[in-house]
Amino acid sequence: MNIQFKKGVLELCVLSMLAGGDRYGYELASSLSDRIHISDGTIYPILRRLRSDGFVTTFLEESSGGPPRKYYRLTRAGLEEQRRLREEWDEFAASVGRVIAGG
Amino acid sequence: MRKADFMDRLRNALAGLPSETVDEILADFDEHFRVGLASGRPEEEIALELGIPEDLALAYRETADRTVPSPAAGAGPAESVASPHREDGGEKAARIVFAVLALLFFDLVILLPLLAVLVTVLAVLWAIAAVLLCLGPALVIAGVAFSAAVASPGLLLASICFGIALLALAILGILGMAWTTRGFILVIRFLVRLHIRIVKGGSAA
């Protein structure tokens, strides 16, 4: 599969998880790699890119009995990007579905 | 692999990026290890599941390429980022050429014939709908004119009913076609965007 395409899909996954609330890196990495076969580390370069594109912001928060954690929060632009990517994905998935069904 | 080995390999593979960037990246992985250890996972397992440090570094470099130079970074670090990448200029060009060739092949062999067939089918269906649209009223008018000449009310009724039925069918067909054509345009728009992204992505990677 095209590497750019896969990256775009993972970006959509991360943005979608953040649409449900602020999360820290480890949380995002493990919940994504539990469901999609990728290594845990893959998510960190993506998070960094999303931040440099202005789609997420970060802040530190103390955790109960541990060092502070870096949380990621979706920005307004990030939410718009999530909607745009999702629309693109839905269109694509629907087209592929029709092709597979023999349409 | 232990945490220290992972961090060392990652640091080495990131060499050439601005030092603040490297520190930030390493801090993220340090946090990942700390959280993982706190939840009771062994160091080696965490390192293994993070993936290969050199692969991760490559992903960061691609981002750095795309976003050079950040306003915070001065001219010095920006130059040091750019210099190691001059060397893969040829490789980069080869990748772009490959992406474009692969795309061209896919387009010519699969996409183009498929689109040609689809366009033909759409055009034929539109033509049929248009003919029906004209035929309906024409039949009504002809029926009215003809039955007046031969004074046959049965023929008049039949031609009006049949004409209206044809017209309704045509309108239904046009609605269906408008919907289908809109879907077709959406697919084309998606394909165009995909092409732009693949070619651009090939040049950014």
PDB file of C-alpha atoms in Angstrom:
ATOM      1  CA  MET A   1       0.000   0.000   0.000  1.00  0.00           C
ATOM      2  CA  ASN A   2       1.129   3.523  -0.797  1.00  0.00           C
ATOM      3  CA  ILE A   3       3.056   4.877   2.184  1.00  0.00           C
ATOM      4  CA  GLN A   4       1.568   8.381   1.870  1.00  0.00           C
ATOM      5  CA  PHE A   5      -1.877   6.882   1.871  1.00  0.00           C
ATOM      6  CA  LYS A   6      -1.192   4.888   5.025  1.00  0.00           C
ATOM      7  CA  LYS A   7       0.190   7.988   6.718  1.00  0.00           C
ATOM      8  CA  GLY A   8      -2.950   9.916   5.877  1.00  0.00           C
ATOM      9  CA  VAL A   9      -5.109   7.174   7.335  1.00  0.00           C
ATOM     10  CA  LEU A  10      -3.074   7.069  10.560  1.00  0.00           C
ATOM     11  CA  GLU A  11      -3.341  10.852  10.788  1.00  0.00           C
ATOM     12  CA  LEU A  12      -7.102  10.491  10.551  1.00  0.00           C
ATOM     13  CA  CYS A  13      -7.036   7.846  13.301  1.00  0.00           C
ATOM     14  CA  VAL A  14      -5.035  10.057  15.655  1.00  0.00           C
ATOM     15  CA  LEU A  15      -7.179  13.131  14.972  1.00  0.00           C
ATOM     16  CA  SER A  16     -10.314  11.064  15.544  1.00  0.00           C
ATOM     17  CA  MET A  17      -9.073   9.707  18.860  1.00  0.00           C
ATOM     18  CA  LEU A  18      -8.283  13.254  19.965  1.00  0.00           C
ATOM     19  CA  ALA A  19     -11.734  14.408  18.880  1.00  0.00           C
ATOM     20  CA  GLY A  20     -12.990  12.330  21.816  1.00  0.00           C
ATOM     21  CA  GLY A  21     -10.850  14.244  24.330  1.00  0.00           C
ATOM     22  CA  ASP A  22      -7.271  15.097  25.293  1.00  0.00           C
ATOM     23  CA  ARG A  23      -4.896  12.139  25.466  1.00  0.00           C
ATOM     24  CA  TYR A  24      -1.233  11.574  26.234  1.00  0.00           C
ATOM     25  CA  GLY A  25       1.225   9.880  23.907  1.00  0.00           C
ATOM     26  CA  TYR A  26       1.412   6.470  25.531  1.00  0.00           C
ATOM     27  CA  GLU A  27      -2.367   6.245  25.684  1.00  0.00           C
ATOM     28  CA  LEU A  28      -2.733   7.099  21.987  1.00  0.00           C
ATOM     29  CA  ALA A  29       0.084   4.740  20.980  1.00  0.00           C
ATOM     30  CA  SER A  30      -1.203   1.725  22.858  1.00  0.00           C
ATOM     31  CA  SER A  31      -4.868   2.124  22.000  1.00  0.00           C
ATOM     32  CA  LEU A  32      -4.046   2.550  18.304  1.00  0.00           C
ATOM     33  CA  SER A  33      -1.541  -0.306  18.113  1.00  0.00           C
ATOM     34  CA  ASP A  34      -4.014  -2.551  19.929  1.00  0.00           C
ATOM     35  CA  ARG A  35      -6.446  -2.137  17.085  1.00  0.00           C
ATOM     36  CA  ILE A  36      -4.261  -1.532  14.035  1.00  0.00           C
ATOM     37  CA  HIS A  37      -1.124  -3.520  13.357  1.00  0.00           C
ATOM     38  CA  ILE A  38       1.532  -0.801  13.720  1.00  0.00           C
ATOM     39  CA  SER A  39       4.406  -0.366  16.135  1.00  0.00           C
ATOM     40  CA  ASP A  40       3.832   1.896  19.137  1.00  0.00           C
ATOM     41  CA  GLY A  41       6.460   4.406  18.026  1.00  0.00           C
ATOM     42  CA  THR A  42       4.767   5.213  14.700  1.00  0.00           C
ATOM     43  CA  ILE A  43       2.418   7.638  16.373  1.00  0.00           C
ATOM     44  CA  TYR A  44       5.073  10.024  17.711  1.00  0.00           C
ATOM     45  CA  PRO A  45       6.346  11.382  14.382  1.00  0.00           C
ATOM     46  CA  ILE A  46       2.689  11.788  13.364  1.00  0.00           C
ATOM     47  CA  LEU A  47       1.877  13.730  16.545  1.00  0.00           C
ATOM     48  CA  ARG A  48       4.851  15.979  15.939  1.00  0.00           C
ATOM     49  CA  ARG A  49       3.774  16.656  12.371  1.00  0.00           C
ATOM     50  CA  LEU A  50       0.196  17.357  13.469  1.00  0.00           C
ATOM     51  CA  ARG A  51       1.539  19.844  15.979  1.00  0.00           C
ATOM     52  CA  SER A  52       3.763  21.617  13.462  1.00  0.00           C
ATOM     53  CA  ASP A  53       0.752  21.824  11.120  1.00  0.00           C
ATOM     54  CA  GLY A  54      -1.250  23.473  13.913  1.00  0.00           C
ATOM     55  CA  PHE A  55      -3.780  20.638  14.202  1.00  0.00           C
ATOM     56  CA  VAL A  56      -2.932  19.818  17.807  1.00  0.00           C
ATOM     57  CA  THR A  57      -1.436  21.657  20.773  1.00  0.00           C
ATOM     58  CA  THR A  58       0.346  20.110  23.735  1.00  0.00           C
ATOM     59  CA  PHE A  59       0.386  20.786  27.439  1.00  0.00           C
ATOM     60  CA  LEU A  60       1.937  19.111  30.451  1.00  0.00           C
ATOM     61  CA  GLU A  61      -0.176  17.724  33.241  1.00  0.00           C
ATOM     62  CA  GLU A  62       0.850  16.113  36.498  1.00  0.00           C
ATOM     63  CA  SER A  63      -0.185  12.489  36.815  1.00  0.00           C
ATOM     64  CA  SER A  64      -1.142  10.829  40.063  1.00  0.00           C
ATOM     65  CA  GLY A  65       2.069   9.363  41.439  1.00  0.00           C
ATOM     66  CA  GLY A  66       4.340   9.918  38.481  1.00  0.00           C
ATOM     67  CA  PRO A  67       6.135  12.446  36.311  1.00  0.00           C
ATOM     68  CA  PRO A  68       4.061  14.948  34.294  1.00  0.00           C
ATOM     69  CA  ARG A  69       2.655  13.735  31.000  1.00  0.00           C
ATOM     70  CA  LYS A  70       2.463  15.550  27.700  1.00  0.00           C
ATOM     71  CA  TYR A  71      -1.161  15.779  26.621  1.00  0.00           C
ATOM     72  CA  TYR A  72      -2.355  16.440  23.089  1.00  0.00           C
ATOM     73  CA  ARG A  73      -5.401  18.566  22.333  1.00  0.00           C
ATOM     74  CA  LEU A  74      -7.192  18.998  19.030  1.00  0.00           C
ATOM     75  CA  THR A  75      -7.349  22.586  17.711  1.00  0.00           C
ATOM     76  CA  ARG A  76     -10.185  24.029  15.660  1.00  0.00           C
ATOM     77  CA  ALA A  77      -8.107  23.540  12.512  1.00  0.00           C
ATOM     78  CA  GLY A  78      -7.461  19.975  13.657  1.00  0.00           C
ATOM     79  CA  LEU A  79     -11.154  19.282  13.961  1.00  0.00           C
ATOM     80  CA  GLU A  80     -11.729  20.654  10.468  1.00  0.00           C
ATOM     81  CA  GLU A  81      -8.891  18.505   9.144  1.00  0.00           C
ATOM     82  CA  GLN A  82     -10.416  15.478  10.856  1.00  0.00           C
ATOM     83  CA  ARG A  83     -13.752  16.139   9.132  1.00  0.00           C
ATOM     84  CA  ARG A  84     -12.080  16.669   5.778  1.00  0.00           C
ATOM     85  CA  LEU A  85      -9.997  13.484   6.013  1.00  0.00           C
ATOM     86  CA  ARG A  86     -12.979  11.538   7.230  1.00  0.00           C
ATOM     87  CA  GLU A  87     -15.101  12.672   4.314  1.00  0.00           C
ATOM     88  CA  GLU A  88     -12.309  11.684   1.927  1.00  0.00           C
ATOM     89  CA  TRP A  89     -11.977   8.328   3.614  1.00  0.00           C
ATOM     90  CA  ASP A  90     -15.728   7.657   3.549  1.00  0.00           C
ATOM     91  CA  GLU A  91     -15.907   8.469  -0.151  1.00  0.00           C
ATOM     92  CA  PHE A  92     -12.954   6.249  -0.878  1.00  0.00           C
ATOM     93  CA  ALA A  93     -14.198   3.373   1.271  1.00  0.00           C
ATOM     94  CA  ALA A  94     -17.647   3.567  -0.348  1.00  0.00           C
ATOM     95  CA  SER A  95     -16.117   3.487  -3.837  1.00  0.00           C
ATOM     96  CA  VAL A  96     -13.912   0.548  -2.971  1.00  0.00           C
ATOM     97  CA  GLY A  97     -16.911  -1.206  -1.435  1.00  0.00           C
ATOM     98  CA  ARG A  98     -18.853  -0.848  -4.659  1.00  0.00           C
ATOM     99  CA  VAL A  99     -15.932  -2.109  -6.725  1.00  0.00           C
ATOM    100  CA  ILE A 100     -15.462  -5.124  -4.463  1.00  0.00           C
ATOM    101  CA  ALA A 101     -19.170  -5.879  -4.584  1.00  0.00           C
ATOM    102  CA  GLY A 102     -18.786  -6.141  -8.352  1.00  0.00           C
ATOM    103  CA  GLY A 103     -20.624  -2.903  -9.225  1.00  0.00           C
TER     104      GLY A 103
ATOM    105  CA  MET B   1      17.017  -4.046  23.575  1.00  0.00           C
ATOM    106  CA  ARG B   2      17.131  -1.933  26.729  1.00  0.00           C
ATOM    107  CA  LYS B   3      15.784   1.587  27.005  1.00  0.00           C
ATOM    108  CA  ALA B   4      19.291   3.113  26.948  1.00  0.00           C
ATOM    109  CA  ASP B   5      20.142   1.248  23.718  1.00  0.00           C
ATOM    110  CA  PHE B   6      16.919   2.352  22.095  1.00  0.00           C
ATOM    111  CA  MET B   7      17.523   5.982  23.053  1.00  0.00           C
ATOM    112  CA  ASP B   8      21.141   5.874  21.851  1.00  0.00           C
ATOM    113  CA  ARG B   9      20.197   4.427  18.488  1.00  0.00           C
ATOM    114  CA  LEU B  10      17.403   6.948  18.074  1.00  0.00           C
ATOM    115  CA  ARG B  11      19.718   9.834  19.015  1.00  0.00           C
ATOM    116  CA  ASN B  12      22.338   8.663  16.517  1.00  0.00           C
ATOM    117  CA  ALA B  13      19.773   8.240  13.766  1.00  0.00           C
ATOM    118  CA  LEU B  14      18.452  11.765  14.400  1.00  0.00           C
ATOM    119  CA  ALA B  15      21.920  13.319  14.063  1.00  0.00           C
ATOM    120  CA  GLY B  16      21.828  16.444  11.922  1.00  0.00           C
ATOM    121  CA  LEU B  17      18.446  17.702  13.120  1.00  0.00           C
ATOM    122  CA  PRO B  18      18.464  20.798  15.376  1.00  0.00           C
ATOM    123  CA  SER B  19      19.435  19.805  18.918  1.00  0.00           C
ATOM    124  CA  GLU B  20      16.193  21.198  20.449  1.00  0.00           C
ATOM    125  CA  THR B  21      14.230  19.007  18.046  1.00  0.00           C
ATOM    126  CA  VAL B  22      16.253  15.929  18.992  1.00  0.00           C
ATOM    127  CA  ASP B  23      15.776  16.668  22.705  1.00  0.00           C
ATOM    128  CA  GLU B  24      12.018  17.069  22.283  1.00  0.00           C
ATOM    129  CA  ILE B  25      11.749  13.812  20.365  1.00  0.00           C
ATOM    130  CA  LEU B  26      13.829  11.893  22.899  1.00  0.00           C
ATOM    131  CA  ALA B  27      11.724  13.364  25.730  1.00  0.00           C
ATOM    132  CA  ASP B  28       8.580  11.919  24.123  1.00  0.00           C
ATOM    133  CA  PHE B  29      10.119   8.443  24.029  1.00  0.00           C
ATOM    134  CA  ASP B  30      11.489   8.841  27.545  1.00  0.00           C
ATOM    135  CA  GLU B  31       7.948   9.564  28.723  1.00  0.00           C
ATOM    136  CA  HIS B  32       6.653   6.550  26.795  1.00  0.00           C
ATOM    137  CA  PHE B  33       9.156   4.305  28.579  1.00  0.00           C
ATOM    138  CA  ARG B  34       8.341   5.819  31.981  1.00  0.00           C
ATOM    139  CA  VAL B  35       4.596   5.364  31.572  1.00  0.00           C
ATOM    140  CA  GLY B  36       5.092   1.832  30.260  1.00  0.00           C
ATOM    141  CA  LEU B  37       7.396   0.889  33.133  1.00  0.00           C
ATOM    142  CA  ALA B  38       4.969   2.385  35.639  1.00  0.00           C
ATOM    143  CA  SER B  39       2.236   0.146  34.248  1.00  0.00           C
ATOM    144  CA  GLY B  40       4.455  -2.863  34.888  1.00  0.00           C
ATOM    145  CA  ARG B  41       5.756  -3.688  31.426  1.00  0.00           C
ATOM    146  CA  PRO B  42       9.373  -4.815  31.015  1.00  0.00           C
ATOM    147  CA  GLU B  43      11.804  -2.397  29.360  1.00  0.00           C
ATOM    148  CA  GLU B  44      12.668  -4.783  26.526  1.00  0.00           C
ATOM    149  CA  GLU B  45       9.038  -5.307  25.590  1.00  0.00           C
ATOM    150  CA  ILE B  46       8.351  -1.566  25.460  1.00  0.00           C
ATOM    151  CA  ALA B  47      11.426  -1.007  23.281  1.00  0.00           C
ATOM    152  CA  LEU B  48      10.475  -3.875  20.964  1.00  0.00           C
ATOM    153  CA  GLU B  49       6.936  -2.599  20.458  1.00  0.00           C
ATOM    154  CA  LEU B  50       8.082   0.952  19.812  1.00  0.00           C
ATOM    155  CA  GLY B  51       9.656  -0.262  16.575  1.00  0.00           C
ATOM    156  CA  ILE B  52      13.037   0.221  14.929  1.00  0.00           C
ATOM    157  CA  PRO B  53      14.685   3.509  16.051  1.00  0.00           C
ATOM    158  CA  GLU B  54      16.167   4.164  12.600  1.00  0.00           C
ATOM    159  CA  ASP B  55      12.743   3.833  10.959  1.00  0.00           C
ATOM    160  CA  LEU B  56      11.255   6.278  13.447  1.00  0.00           C
ATOM    161  CA  ALA B  57      14.098   8.719  12.809  1.00  0.00           C
ATOM    162  CA  LEU B  58      13.370   8.529   9.093  1.00  0.00           C
ATOM    163  CA  ALA B  59       9.743   9.476   9.724  1.00  0.00           C
ATOM    164  CA  TYR B  60      10.905  12.504  11.736  1.00  0.00           C
ATOM    165  CA  ARG B  61      13.285  13.543   8.961  1.00  0.00           C
ATOM    166  CA  GLU B  62      10.458  13.530   6.452  1.00  0.00           C
ATOM    167  CA  THR B  63       8.553  15.927   8.690  1.00  0.00           C
ATOM    168  CA  ALA B  64      11.624  18.123   9.108  1.00  0.00           C
ATOM    169  CA  ASP B  65      11.970  18.273   5.323  1.00  0.00           C
ATOM    170  CA  ARG B  66       8.423  19.379   4.942  1.00  0.00           C
ATOM    171  CA  THR B  67       8.527  22.092   7.575  1.00  0.00           C
ATOM    172  CA  VAL B  68      12.007  23.637   7.096  1.00  0.00           C
ATOM    173  CA  PRO B  69      12.990  25.950   8.607  1.00  0.00           C
ATOM    174  CA  SER B  70      10.916  26.613  11.685  1.00  0.00           C
ATOM    175  CA  PRO B  71      10.851  30.301  12.683  1.00  0.00           C
ATOM    176  CA  ALA B  72      12.456  29.491  16.032  1.00  0.00           C
ATOM    177  CA  ALA B  73      15.414  27.749  14.437  1.00  0.00           C
ATOM    178  CA  GLY B  74      18.127  30.092  13.203  1.00  0.00           C
ATOM    179  CA  ALA B  75      20.095  29.859   9.977  1.00  0.00           C
ATOM    180  CA  GLY B  76      22.702  27.587  11.566  1.00  0.00           C
ATOM    181  CA  PRO B  77      20.499  24.628  12.516  1.00  0.00           C
ATOM    182  CA  ALA B  78      18.498  24.947   9.303  1.00  0.00           C
ATOM    183  CA  GLU B  79      21.659  24.535   7.253  1.00  0.00           C
ATOM    184  CA  SER B  80      22.726  21.530   9.253  1.00  0.00           C
ATOM    185  CA  VAL B  81      19.322  19.982   8.584  1.00  0.00           C
ATOM    186  CA  ALA B  82      19.548  20.602   4.892  1.00  0.00           C
ATOM    187  CA  SER B  83      23.060  19.313   4.312  1.00  0.00           C
ATOM    188  CA  PRO B  84      22.606  15.585   5.050  1.00  0.00           C
ATOM    189  CA  HIS B  85      19.652  15.567   2.690  1.00  0.00           C
ATOM    190  CA  ARG B  86      21.511  16.928  -0.287  1.00  0.00           C
ATOM    191  CA  GLU B  87      23.012  13.459  -0.616  1.00  0.00           C
ATOM    192  CA  ASP B  88      19.696  11.720  -1.296  1.00  0.00           C
ATOM    193  CA  GLY B  89      18.718  14.204  -3.992  1.00  0.00           C
ATOM    194  CA  GLY B  90      19.105  11.502  -6.664  1.00  0.00           C
ATOM    195  CA  GLU B  91      17.195   8.983  -4.613  1.00  0.00           C
ATOM    196  CA  LYS B  92      14.429  11.516  -4.099  1.00  0.00           C
ATOM    197  CA  ALA B  93      14.196  12.257  -7.812  1.00  0.00           C
ATOM    198  CA  ALA B  94      14.109   8.521  -8.523  1.00  0.00           C
ATOM    199  CA  ARG B  95      11.249   8.113  -6.089  1.00  0.00           C
ATOM    200  CA  ILE B  96       9.261  10.898  -7.726  1.00  0.00           C
ATOM    201  CA  VAL B  97       9.859   9.409 -11.170  1.00  0.00           C
ATOM    202  CA  PHE B  98       8.814   6.010  -9.890  1.00  0.00           C
ATOM    203  CA  ALA B  99       5.660   7.418  -8.270  1.00  0.00           C
ATOM    204  CA  VAL B 100       4.693   9.241 -11.465  1.00  0.00           C
ATOM    205  CA  LEU B 101       5.404   6.195 -13.663  1.00  0.00           C
ATOM    206  CA  ALA B 102       3.437   3.885 -11.393  1.00  0.00           C
ATOM    207  CA  LEU B 103       0.578   6.353 -11.366  1.00  0.00           C
ATOM    208  CA  LEU B 104       0.681   6.695 -15.150  1.00  0.00           C
ATOM    209  CA  PHE B 105       0.628   2.926 -15.601  1.00  0.00           C
ATOM    210  CA  PHE B 106      -2.305   2.529 -13.218  1.00  0.00           C
ATOM    211  CA  ASP B 107      -4.192   5.365 -14.927  1.00  0.00           C
ATOM    212  CA  LEU B 108      -3.677   4.086 -18.466  1.00  0.00           C
ATOM    213  CA  VAL B 109      -4.288   0.397 -17.815  1.00  0.00           C
ATOM    214  CA  ILE B 110      -7.060   0.484 -15.223  1.00  0.00           C
ATOM    215  CA  LEU B 111      -8.494   3.916 -14.592  1.00  0.00           C
ATOM    216  CA  LEU B 112      -8.774   5.260 -18.127  1.00  0.00           C
ATOM    217  CA  PRO B 113     -10.700   2.296 -19.648  1.00  0.00           C
ATOM    218  CA  LEU B 114     -12.925   2.158 -16.588  1.00  0.00           C
ATOM    219  CA  LEU B 115     -13.689   5.889 -16.771  1.00  0.00           C
ATOM    220  CA  ALA B 116     -14.231   5.692 -20.540  1.00  0.00           C
ATOM    221  CA  VAL B 117     -16.835   2.952 -20.079  1.00  0.00           C
ATOM    222  CA  LEU B 118     -18.511   4.864 -17.256  1.00  0.00           C
ATOM    223  CA  VAL B 119     -18.637   8.108 -19.257  1.00  0.00           C
ATOM    224  CA  THR B 120     -20.111   6.258 -22.245  1.00  0.00           C
ATOM    225  CA  VAL B 121     -22.778   4.594 -20.118  1.00  0.00           C
ATOM    226  CA  LEU B 122     -23.647   7.906 -18.470  1.00  0.00           C
ATOM    227  CA  ALA B 123     -23.865   9.674 -21.844  1.00  0.00           C
ATOM    228  CA  VAL B 124     -26.128   6.963 -23.314  1.00  0.00           C
ATOM    229  CA  LEU B 125     -28.442   7.054 -20.285  1.00  0.00           C
ATOM    230  CA  TRP B 126     -28.651  10.858 -20.442  1.00  0.00           C
ATOM    231  CA  ALA B 127     -29.497  10.625 -24.140  1.00  0.00           C
ATOM    232  CA  ILE B 128     -32.274   8.110 -23.447  1.00  0.00           C
ATOM    233  CA  ALA B 129     -33.685  10.359 -20.709  1.00  0.00           C
ATOM    234  CA  ALA B 130     -33.591  13.348 -23.069  1.00  0.00           C
ATOM    235  CA  VAL B 131     -35.363  11.431 -25.848  1.00  0.00           C
ATOM    236  CA  LEU B 132     -38.070  10.287 -23.411  1.00  0.00           C
ATOM    237  CA  LEU B 133     -38.479  13.879 -22.212  1.00  0.00           C
ATOM    238  CA  CYS B 134     -39.172  15.065 -25.767  1.00  0.00           C
ATOM    239  CA  LEU B 135     -41.211  12.020 -26.779  1.00  0.00           C
ATOM    240  CA  GLY B 136     -43.778  12.370 -23.946  1.00  0.00           C
ATOM    241  CA  PRO B 137     -45.111  15.838 -24.796  1.00  0.00           C
ATOM    242  CA  ALA B 138     -44.751  15.119 -28.522  1.00  0.00           C
ATOM    243  CA  LEU B 139     -47.007  12.078 -28.153  1.00  0.00           C
ATOM    244  CA  VAL B 140     -49.619  14.102 -26.247  1.00  0.00           C
ATOM    245  CA  ILE B 141     -49.630  16.853 -28.900  1.00  0.00           C
ATOM    246  CA  ALA B 142     -49.721  14.349 -31.751  1.00  0.00           C
ATOM    247  CA  GLY B 143     -52.509  12.424 -30.016  1.00  0.00           C
ATOM    248  CA  VAL B 144     -54.570  15.574 -29.501  1.00  0.00           C
ATOM    249  CA  ALA B 145     -54.087  16.713 -33.107  1.00  0.00           C
ATOM    250  CA  PHE B 146     -54.711  13.290 -34.650  1.00  0.00           C
ATOM    251  CA  SER B 147     -57.705  12.287 -32.540  1.00  0.00           C
ATOM    252  CA  ALA B 148     -59.316  15.680 -33.275  1.00  0.00           C
ATOM    253  CA  ALA B 149     -58.935  14.908 -36.969  1.00  0.00           C
ATOM    254  CA  VAL B 150     -60.474  11.423 -36.737  1.00  0.00           C
ATOM    255  CA  ALA B 151     -62.768  12.303 -33.777  1.00  0.00           C
ATOM    256  CA  SER B 152     -61.772   9.380 -31.555  1.00  0.00           C
ATOM    257  CA  PRO B 153     -61.927  10.121 -27.786  1.00  0.00           C
ATOM    258  CA  GLY B 154     -60.416   6.703 -26.909  1.00  0.00           C
ATOM    259  CA  LEU B 155     -57.273   7.463 -28.889  1.00  0.00           C
ATOM    260  CA  LEU B 156     -57.071  10.917 -27.291  1.00  0.00           C
ATOM    261  CA  LEU B 157     -57.194   9.466 -23.768  1.00  0.00           C
ATOM    262  CA  ALA B 158     -54.686   6.721 -24.582  1.00  0.00           C
ATOM    263  CA  SER B 159     -52.161   9.090 -26.132  1.00  0.00           C
ATOM    264  CA  ILE B 160     -52.448  11.582 -23.244  1.00  0.00           C
ATOM    265  CA  CYS B 161     -52.023   8.848 -20.628  1.00  0.00           C
ATOM    266  CA  PHE B 162     -49.125   7.245 -22.445  1.00  0.00           C
ATOM    267  CA  GLY B 163     -47.478  10.629 -23.041  1.00  0.00           C
ATOM    268  CA  ILE B 164     -47.743  11.619 -19.388  1.00  0.00           C
ATOM    269  CA  ALA B 165     -46.352   8.246 -18.339  1.00  0.00           C
ATOM    270  CA  LEU B 166     -43.368   8.748 -20.650  1.00  0.00           C
ATOM    271  CA  LEU B 167     -42.813  12.256 -19.250  1.00  0.00           C
ATOM    272  CA  ALA B 168     -42.913  10.974 -15.666  1.00  0.00           C
ATOM    273  CA  LEU B 169     -40.474   8.238 -16.574  1.00  0.00           C
ATOM    274  CA  ALA B 170     -38.165  10.810 -18.155  1.00  0.00           C
ATOM    275  CA  ILE B 171     -38.256  13.068 -15.082  1.00  0.00           C
ATOM    276  CA  LEU B 172     -37.568  10.114 -12.815  1.00  0.00           C
ATOM    277  CA  GLY B 173     -34.703   9.081 -15.069  1.00  0.00           C
ATOM    278  CA  ILE B 174     -33.221  12.593 -15.065  1.00  0.00           C
ATOM    279  CA  LEU B 175     -33.361  12.744 -11.273  1.00  0.00           C
ATOM    280  CA  GLY B 176     -31.622   9.389 -11.068  1.00  0.00           C
ATOM    281  CA  MET B 177     -29.032  10.453 -13.616  1.00  0.00           C
ATOM    282  CA  ALA B 178     -28.350  13.746 -11.802  1.00  0.00           C
ATOM    283  CA  TRP B 179     -27.696  11.784  -8.636  1.00  0.00           C
ATOM    284  CA  THR B 180     -25.445   9.272 -10.409  1.00  0.00           C
ATOM    285  CA  THR B 181     -23.529  12.004 -12.240  1.00  0.00           C
ATOM    286  CA  ARG B 182     -22.970  13.851  -8.978  1.00  0.00           C
ATOM    287  CA  GLY B 183     -21.502  10.675  -7.475  1.00  0.00           C
ATOM    288  CA  PHE B 184     -19.321  10.266 -10.529  1.00  0.00           C
ATOM    289  CA  ILE B 185     -18.010  13.839 -10.202  1.00  0.00           C
ATOM    290  CA  LEU B 186     -17.254  13.229  -6.519  1.00  0.00           C
ATOM    291  CA  VAL B 187     -15.237  10.133  -7.416  1.00  0.00           C
ATOM    292  CA  ILE B 188     -13.324  12.080 -10.101  1.00  0.00           C
ATOM    293  CA  ARG B 189     -12.600  14.864  -7.608  1.00  0.00           C
ATOM    294  CA  PHE B 190     -11.328  12.339  -5.115  1.00  0.00           C
ATOM    295  CA  LEU B 191      -9.090  10.742  -7.747  1.00  0.00           C
ATOM    296  CA  VAL B 192      -7.659  14.119  -8.753  1.00  0.00           C
ATOM    297  CA  ARG B 193      -6.894  14.954  -5.135  1.00  0.00           C
ATOM    298  CA  LEU B 194      -5.343  11.519  -4.639  1.00  0.00           C
ATOM    299  CA  HIS B 195      -3.107  12.071  -7.675  1.00  0.00           C
ATOM    300  CA  ILE B 196      -1.984  15.470  -6.444  1.00  0.00           C
ATOM    301  CA  ARG B 197      -1.254  14.054  -3.049  1.00  0.00           C
ATOM    302  CA  ILE B 198       0.715  11.079  -4.354  1.00  0.00           C
ATOM    303  CA  VAL B 199       2.877  13.221  -6.646  1.00  0.00           C
ATOM    304  CA  LYS B 200       3.363  15.866  -3.948  1.00  0.00           C
ATOM    305  CA  GLY B 201       4.000  13.188  -1.317  1.00  0.00           C
ATOM    306  CA  GLY B 202       6.575  11.582  -3.603  1.00  0.00           C
ATOM    307  CA  SER B 203       8.385  14.896  -3.859  1.00  0.00           C
ATOM    308  CA  ALA B 204       8.149  15.618  -0.110  1.00  0.00           C
ATOM    309  CA  ALA B 205       9.381  12.193   1.013  1.00  0.00           C
TER     310      ALA B 205
END
